[in-house]
mmCIF file of C-alpha atoms in Angstrom:
data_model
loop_
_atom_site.group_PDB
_atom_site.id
_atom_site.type_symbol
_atom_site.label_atom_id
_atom_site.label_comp_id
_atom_site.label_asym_id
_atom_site.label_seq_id
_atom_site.Cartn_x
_atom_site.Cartn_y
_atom_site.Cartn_z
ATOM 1 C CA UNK A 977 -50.756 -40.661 -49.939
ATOM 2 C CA UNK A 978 -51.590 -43.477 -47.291
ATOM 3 C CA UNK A 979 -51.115 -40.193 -44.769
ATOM 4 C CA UNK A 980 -53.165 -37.978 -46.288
ATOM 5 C CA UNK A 981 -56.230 -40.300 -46.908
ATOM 6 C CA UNK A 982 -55.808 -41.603 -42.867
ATOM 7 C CA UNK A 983 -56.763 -37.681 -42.296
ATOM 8 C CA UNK A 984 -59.892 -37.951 -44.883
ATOM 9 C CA UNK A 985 -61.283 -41.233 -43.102
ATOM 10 C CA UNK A 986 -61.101 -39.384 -39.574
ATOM 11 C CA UNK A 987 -62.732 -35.774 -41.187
ATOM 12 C CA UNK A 988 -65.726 -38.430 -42.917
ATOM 13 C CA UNK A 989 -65.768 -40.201 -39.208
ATOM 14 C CA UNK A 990 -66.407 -36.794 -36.851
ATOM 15 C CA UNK A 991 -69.026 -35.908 -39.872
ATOM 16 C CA UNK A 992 -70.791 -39.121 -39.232
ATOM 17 C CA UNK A 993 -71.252 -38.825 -35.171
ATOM 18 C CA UNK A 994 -72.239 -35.125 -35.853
ATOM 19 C CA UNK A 995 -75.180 -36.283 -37.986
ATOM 20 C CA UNK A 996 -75.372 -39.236 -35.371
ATOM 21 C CA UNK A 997 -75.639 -36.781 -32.657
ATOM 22 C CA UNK A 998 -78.637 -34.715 -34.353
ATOM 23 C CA UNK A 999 -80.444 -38.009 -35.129
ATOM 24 C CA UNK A 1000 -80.185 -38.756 -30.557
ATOM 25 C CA UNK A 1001 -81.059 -34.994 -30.305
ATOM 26 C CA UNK A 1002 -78.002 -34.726 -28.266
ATOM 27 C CA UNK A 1003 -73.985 -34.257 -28.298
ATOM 28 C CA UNK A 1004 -71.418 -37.153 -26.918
ATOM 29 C CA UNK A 1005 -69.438 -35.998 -24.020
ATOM 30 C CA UNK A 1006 -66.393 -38.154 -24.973
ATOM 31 C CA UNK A 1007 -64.947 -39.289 -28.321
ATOM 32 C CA UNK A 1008 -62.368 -42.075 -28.601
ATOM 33 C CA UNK A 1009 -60.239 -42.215 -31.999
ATOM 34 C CA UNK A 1010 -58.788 -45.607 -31.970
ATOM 35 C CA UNK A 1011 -57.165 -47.741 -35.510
ATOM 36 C CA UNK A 1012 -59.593 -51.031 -35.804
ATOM 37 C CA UNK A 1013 -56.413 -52.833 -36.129
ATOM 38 C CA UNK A 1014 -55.318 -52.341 -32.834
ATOM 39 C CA UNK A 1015 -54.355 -55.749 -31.420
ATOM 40 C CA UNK A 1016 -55.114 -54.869 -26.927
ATOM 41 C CA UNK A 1017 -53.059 -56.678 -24.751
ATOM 42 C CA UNK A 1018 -55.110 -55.513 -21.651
ATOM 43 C CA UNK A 1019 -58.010 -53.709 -20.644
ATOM 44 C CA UNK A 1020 -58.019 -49.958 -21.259
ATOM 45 C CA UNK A 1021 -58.306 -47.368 -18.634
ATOM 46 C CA UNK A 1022 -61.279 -46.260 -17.097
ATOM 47 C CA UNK A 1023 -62.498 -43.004 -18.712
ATOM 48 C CA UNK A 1024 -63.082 -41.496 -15.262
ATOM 49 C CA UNK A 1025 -59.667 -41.335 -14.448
ATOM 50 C CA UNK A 1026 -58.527 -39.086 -17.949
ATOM 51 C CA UNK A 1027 -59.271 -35.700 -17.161
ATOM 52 C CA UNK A 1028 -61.490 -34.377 -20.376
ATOM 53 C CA UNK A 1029 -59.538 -31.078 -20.258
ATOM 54 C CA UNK A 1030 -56.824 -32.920 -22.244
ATOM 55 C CA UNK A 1031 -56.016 -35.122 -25.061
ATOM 56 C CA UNK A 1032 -55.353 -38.230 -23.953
ATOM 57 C CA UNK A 1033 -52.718 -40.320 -25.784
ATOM 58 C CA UNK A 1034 -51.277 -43.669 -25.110
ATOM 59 C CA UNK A 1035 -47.353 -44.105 -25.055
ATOM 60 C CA UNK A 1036 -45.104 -47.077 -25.417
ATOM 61 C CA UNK A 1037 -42.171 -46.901 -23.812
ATOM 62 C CA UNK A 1038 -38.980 -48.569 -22.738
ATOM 63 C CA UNK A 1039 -39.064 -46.835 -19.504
ATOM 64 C CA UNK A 1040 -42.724 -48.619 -18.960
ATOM 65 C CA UNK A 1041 -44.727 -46.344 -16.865
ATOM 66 C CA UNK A 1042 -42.110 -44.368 -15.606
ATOM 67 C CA UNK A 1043 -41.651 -41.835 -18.623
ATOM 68 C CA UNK A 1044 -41.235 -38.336 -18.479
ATOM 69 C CA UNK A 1045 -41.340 -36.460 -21.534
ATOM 70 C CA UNK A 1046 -40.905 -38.955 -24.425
ATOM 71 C CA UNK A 1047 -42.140 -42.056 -25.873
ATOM 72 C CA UNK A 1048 -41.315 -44.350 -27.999
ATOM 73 C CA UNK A 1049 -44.361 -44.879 -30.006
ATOM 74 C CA UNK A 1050 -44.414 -40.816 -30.807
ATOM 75 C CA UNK A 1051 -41.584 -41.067 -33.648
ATOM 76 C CA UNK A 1052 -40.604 -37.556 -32.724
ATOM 77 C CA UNK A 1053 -44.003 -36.153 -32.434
ATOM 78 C CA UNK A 1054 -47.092 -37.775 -30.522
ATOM 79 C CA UNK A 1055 -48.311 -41.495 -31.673
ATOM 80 C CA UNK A 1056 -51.504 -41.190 -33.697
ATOM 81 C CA UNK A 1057 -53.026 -44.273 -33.459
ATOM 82 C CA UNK A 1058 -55.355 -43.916 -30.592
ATOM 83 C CA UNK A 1059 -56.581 -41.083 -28.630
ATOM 84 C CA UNK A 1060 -59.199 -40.326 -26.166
ATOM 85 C CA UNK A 1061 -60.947 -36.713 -26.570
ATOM 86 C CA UNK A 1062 -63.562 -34.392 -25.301
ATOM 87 C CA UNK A 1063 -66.557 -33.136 -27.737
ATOM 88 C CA UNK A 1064 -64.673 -29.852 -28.682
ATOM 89 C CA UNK A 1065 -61.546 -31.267 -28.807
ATOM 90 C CA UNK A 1066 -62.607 -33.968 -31.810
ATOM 91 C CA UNK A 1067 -63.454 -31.530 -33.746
ATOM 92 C CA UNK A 1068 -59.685 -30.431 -33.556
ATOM 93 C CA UNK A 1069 -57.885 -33.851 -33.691
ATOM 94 C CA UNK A 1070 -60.035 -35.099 -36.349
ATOM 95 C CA UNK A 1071 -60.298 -32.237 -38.559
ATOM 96 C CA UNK A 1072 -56.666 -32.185 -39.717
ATOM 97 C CA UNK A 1073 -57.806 -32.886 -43.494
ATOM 98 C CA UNK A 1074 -60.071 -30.043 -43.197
ATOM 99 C CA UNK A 1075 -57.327 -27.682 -42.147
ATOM 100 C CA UNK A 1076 -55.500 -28.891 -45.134
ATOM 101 C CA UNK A 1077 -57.577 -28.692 -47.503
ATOM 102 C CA UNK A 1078 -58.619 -24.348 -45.945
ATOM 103 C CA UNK A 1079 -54.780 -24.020 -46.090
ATOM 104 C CA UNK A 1080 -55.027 -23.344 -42.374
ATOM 105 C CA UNK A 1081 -53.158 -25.923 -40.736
ATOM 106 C CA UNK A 1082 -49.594 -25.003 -39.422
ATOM 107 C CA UNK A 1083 -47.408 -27.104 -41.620
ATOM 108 C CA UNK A 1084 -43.457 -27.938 -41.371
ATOM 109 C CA UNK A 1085 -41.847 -28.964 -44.961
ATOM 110 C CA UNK A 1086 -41.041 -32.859 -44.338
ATOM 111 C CA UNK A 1087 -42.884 -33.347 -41.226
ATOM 112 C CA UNK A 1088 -44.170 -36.585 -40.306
ATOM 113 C CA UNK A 1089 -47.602 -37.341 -39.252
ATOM 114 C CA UNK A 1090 -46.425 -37.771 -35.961
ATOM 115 C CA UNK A 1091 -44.648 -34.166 -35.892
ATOM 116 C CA UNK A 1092 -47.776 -32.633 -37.513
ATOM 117 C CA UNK A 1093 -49.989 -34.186 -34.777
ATOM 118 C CA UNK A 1094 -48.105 -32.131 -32.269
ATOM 119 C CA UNK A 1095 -47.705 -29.259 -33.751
ATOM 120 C CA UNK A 1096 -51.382 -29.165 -34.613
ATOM 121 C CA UNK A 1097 -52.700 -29.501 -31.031
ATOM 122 C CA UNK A 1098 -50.004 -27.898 -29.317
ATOM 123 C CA UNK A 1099 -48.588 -25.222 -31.420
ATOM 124 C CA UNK A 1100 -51.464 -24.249 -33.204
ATOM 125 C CA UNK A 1101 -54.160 -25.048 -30.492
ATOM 126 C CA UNK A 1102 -52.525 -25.136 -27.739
ATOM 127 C CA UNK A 1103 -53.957 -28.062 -26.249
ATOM 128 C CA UNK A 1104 -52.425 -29.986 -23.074
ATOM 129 C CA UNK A 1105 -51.992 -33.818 -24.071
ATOM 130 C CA UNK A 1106 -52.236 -36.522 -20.879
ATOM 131 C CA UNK A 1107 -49.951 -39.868 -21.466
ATOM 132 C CA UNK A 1108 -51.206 -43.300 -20.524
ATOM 133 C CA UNK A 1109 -48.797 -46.190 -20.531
ATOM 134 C CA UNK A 1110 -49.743 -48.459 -23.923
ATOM 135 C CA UNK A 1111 -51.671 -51.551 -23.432
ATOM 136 C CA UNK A 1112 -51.767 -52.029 -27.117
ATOM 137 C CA UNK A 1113 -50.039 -51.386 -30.410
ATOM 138 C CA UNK A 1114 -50.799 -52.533 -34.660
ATOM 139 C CA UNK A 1115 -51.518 -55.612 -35.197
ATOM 140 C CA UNK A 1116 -49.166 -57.624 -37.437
ATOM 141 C CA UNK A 1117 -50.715 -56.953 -40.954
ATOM 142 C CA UNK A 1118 -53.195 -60.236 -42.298
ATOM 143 C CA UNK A 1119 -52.400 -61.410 -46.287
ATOM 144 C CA UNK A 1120 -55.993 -60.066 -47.413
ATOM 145 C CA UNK A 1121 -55.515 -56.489 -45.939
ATOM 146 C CA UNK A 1122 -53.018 -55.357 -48.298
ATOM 147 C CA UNK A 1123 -51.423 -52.845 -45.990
ATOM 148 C CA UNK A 1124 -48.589 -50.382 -46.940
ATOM 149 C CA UNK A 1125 -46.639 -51.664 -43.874
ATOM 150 C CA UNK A 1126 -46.161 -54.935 -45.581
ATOM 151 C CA UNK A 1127 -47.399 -58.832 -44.544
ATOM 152 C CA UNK A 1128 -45.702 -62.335 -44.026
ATOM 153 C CA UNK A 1129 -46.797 -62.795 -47.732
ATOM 154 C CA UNK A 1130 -43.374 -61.307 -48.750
ATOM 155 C CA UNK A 1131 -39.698 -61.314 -47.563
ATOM 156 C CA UNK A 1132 -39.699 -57.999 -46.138
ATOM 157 C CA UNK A 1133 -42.519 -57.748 -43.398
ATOM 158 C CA UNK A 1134 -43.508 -56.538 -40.072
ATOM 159 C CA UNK A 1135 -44.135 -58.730 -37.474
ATOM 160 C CA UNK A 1136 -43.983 -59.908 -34.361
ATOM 161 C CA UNK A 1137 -42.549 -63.748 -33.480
ATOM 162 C CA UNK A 1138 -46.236 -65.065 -32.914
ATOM 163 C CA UNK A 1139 -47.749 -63.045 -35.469
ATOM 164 C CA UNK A 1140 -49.582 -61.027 -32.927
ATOM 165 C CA UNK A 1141 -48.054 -57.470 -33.388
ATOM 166 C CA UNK A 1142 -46.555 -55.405 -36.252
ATOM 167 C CA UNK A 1143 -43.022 -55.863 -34.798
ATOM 168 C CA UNK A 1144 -41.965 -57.278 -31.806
ATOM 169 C CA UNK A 1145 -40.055 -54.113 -30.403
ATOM 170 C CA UNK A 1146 -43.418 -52.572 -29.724
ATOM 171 C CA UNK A 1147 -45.139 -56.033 -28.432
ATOM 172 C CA UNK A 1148 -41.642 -55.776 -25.961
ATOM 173 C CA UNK A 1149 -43.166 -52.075 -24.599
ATOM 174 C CA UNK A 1150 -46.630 -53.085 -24.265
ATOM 175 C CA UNK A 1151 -46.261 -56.545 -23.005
ATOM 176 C CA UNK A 1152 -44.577 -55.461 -19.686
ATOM 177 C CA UNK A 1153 -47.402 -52.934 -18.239
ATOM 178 C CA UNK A 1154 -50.290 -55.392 -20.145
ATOM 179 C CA UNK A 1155 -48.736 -58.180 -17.459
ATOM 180 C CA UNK A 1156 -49.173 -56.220 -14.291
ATOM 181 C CA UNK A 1157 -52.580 -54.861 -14.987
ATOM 182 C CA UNK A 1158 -54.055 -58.434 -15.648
ATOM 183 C CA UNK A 1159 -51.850 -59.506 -12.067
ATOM 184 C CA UNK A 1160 -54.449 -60.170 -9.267
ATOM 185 C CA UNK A 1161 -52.211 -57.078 -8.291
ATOM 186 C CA UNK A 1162 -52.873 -54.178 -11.164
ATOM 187 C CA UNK A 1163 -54.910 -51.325 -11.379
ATOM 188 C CA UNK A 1164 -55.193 -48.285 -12.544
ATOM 189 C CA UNK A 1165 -54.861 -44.969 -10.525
ATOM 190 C CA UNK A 1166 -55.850 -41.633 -10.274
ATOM 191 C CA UNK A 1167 -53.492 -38.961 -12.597
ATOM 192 C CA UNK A 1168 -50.325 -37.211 -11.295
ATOM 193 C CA UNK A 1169 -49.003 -34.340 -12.802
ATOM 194 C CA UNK A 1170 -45.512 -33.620 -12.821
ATOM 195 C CA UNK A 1171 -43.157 -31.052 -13.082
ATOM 196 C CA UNK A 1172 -42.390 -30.052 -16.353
ATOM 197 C CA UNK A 1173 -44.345 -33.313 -17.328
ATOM 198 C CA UNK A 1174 -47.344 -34.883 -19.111
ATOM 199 C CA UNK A 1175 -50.505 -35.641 -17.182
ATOM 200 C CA UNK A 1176 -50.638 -39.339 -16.943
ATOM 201 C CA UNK A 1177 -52.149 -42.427 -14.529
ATOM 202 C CA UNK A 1178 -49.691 -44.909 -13.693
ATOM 203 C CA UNK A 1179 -50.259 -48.931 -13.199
ATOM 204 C CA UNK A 1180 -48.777 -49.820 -9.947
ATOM 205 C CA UNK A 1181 -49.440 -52.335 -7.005
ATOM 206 C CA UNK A 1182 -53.033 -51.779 -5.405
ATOM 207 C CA UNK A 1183 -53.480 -50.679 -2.633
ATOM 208 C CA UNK A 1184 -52.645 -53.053 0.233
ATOM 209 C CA UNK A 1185 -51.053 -55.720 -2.077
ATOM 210 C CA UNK A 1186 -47.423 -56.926 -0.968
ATOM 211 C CA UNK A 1187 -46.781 -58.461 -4.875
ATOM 212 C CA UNK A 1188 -43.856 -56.908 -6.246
ATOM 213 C CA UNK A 1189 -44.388 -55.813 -10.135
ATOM 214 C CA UNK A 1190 -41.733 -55.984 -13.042
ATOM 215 C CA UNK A 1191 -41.582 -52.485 -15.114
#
């Protein structure tokens, strides 16, 4: 299961900077989980403005930065393709195959990957996740890679018109917010939290710019 052995790579990964960190004689501070075919459309945002109390966790949406409490990219759960963590909360979000395989993990018959994610860090560990708007997304799948998704090698494939993205939907969401971060005009700011809402830092107009920004 193309699922189960994404899980196993990320359990082998947090193994390998634990032996990394006794070989430095001292723990990392941060951890970022991010798939090595992630095609970025713009730079990513500055780790001093995500908070290390949460799990950070990009989202694509049609709303662009002005979501509230879903995203597109989540598939009904939270989008588990890229995520920025603290130390102690690695060994959480990477350990799902270990939590499998101790019978431990809190587990919903059909569940998606995406609806596990969420249930495993806020159900079962109760974890607060922080939203950043997506500045990148799959790449569209290469002939040699051989990927379960499917390639241009056969009638049914996924991706986008210039060959960029997996599909062009989520090129669509990212493209928008890429554009006005790379504007002489974009920048990222400090968090808000709101109401009922996910901790997240927005993309606006900085500070003392007149340009006007498409979201």
């Amino acid at each position: 299961d193309p699922q189960l052995h994404f899980f196993r790579k990320q359990s082998l990964c947090i193994n390998r900077i634990a032996e990394h960190e006794v070989e430095r004689g001292r723990r990392y501070s941060r951890v970022i989980f991010g798939r090595i075919d992630y095609h970025w459309e713009a730079p990513h945002p500055p780790l001093h403005l995500l908070d290390p109390q949460f799990v950070w966790i990009d989202c694509a949406s049609k709303y662009g930065d002005n979501f509230a409490s879903t995203c597109d990219s989540d598939g009904g759960g939270f989008a588990d393709n890229f995520a920025v963590l603290n130390r102690e909360h690695a060994e959480i979000y990477m350990r799902r195959w270990d939590y499998i395989l101790e019978g431990t993990a809190l587990l919903v018959p059909f569940s998606s990957g995406h609806h596990f994610l969420r249930i495993f860090l806020e159900v079962q560990h109760h974890l607060v996740v922080g939203r950043f708007p997506a500045v990148a997304g799959i790449s569209c799948c290469r002939a040699a890679w051989g990927c379960t998704m499917g390639n241009r090698r056969f009638k049914h494939y996924n991706c986008s018109d210039d060959g960029s993205w997996r599909s062009e939907g989520s090129a669509n969401l990212v493209r928008p917010i890429a554009a006005r971060l790379l504007s002489p005009c974009g920048a990222w700011r400090l968090p808000q939290v709101y109401r009922g809402g996910w901790p997240r830092p927005l993309s606006p107009v900085a500070e003392g710019c007149t340009e006007t920004m498409a979201g």
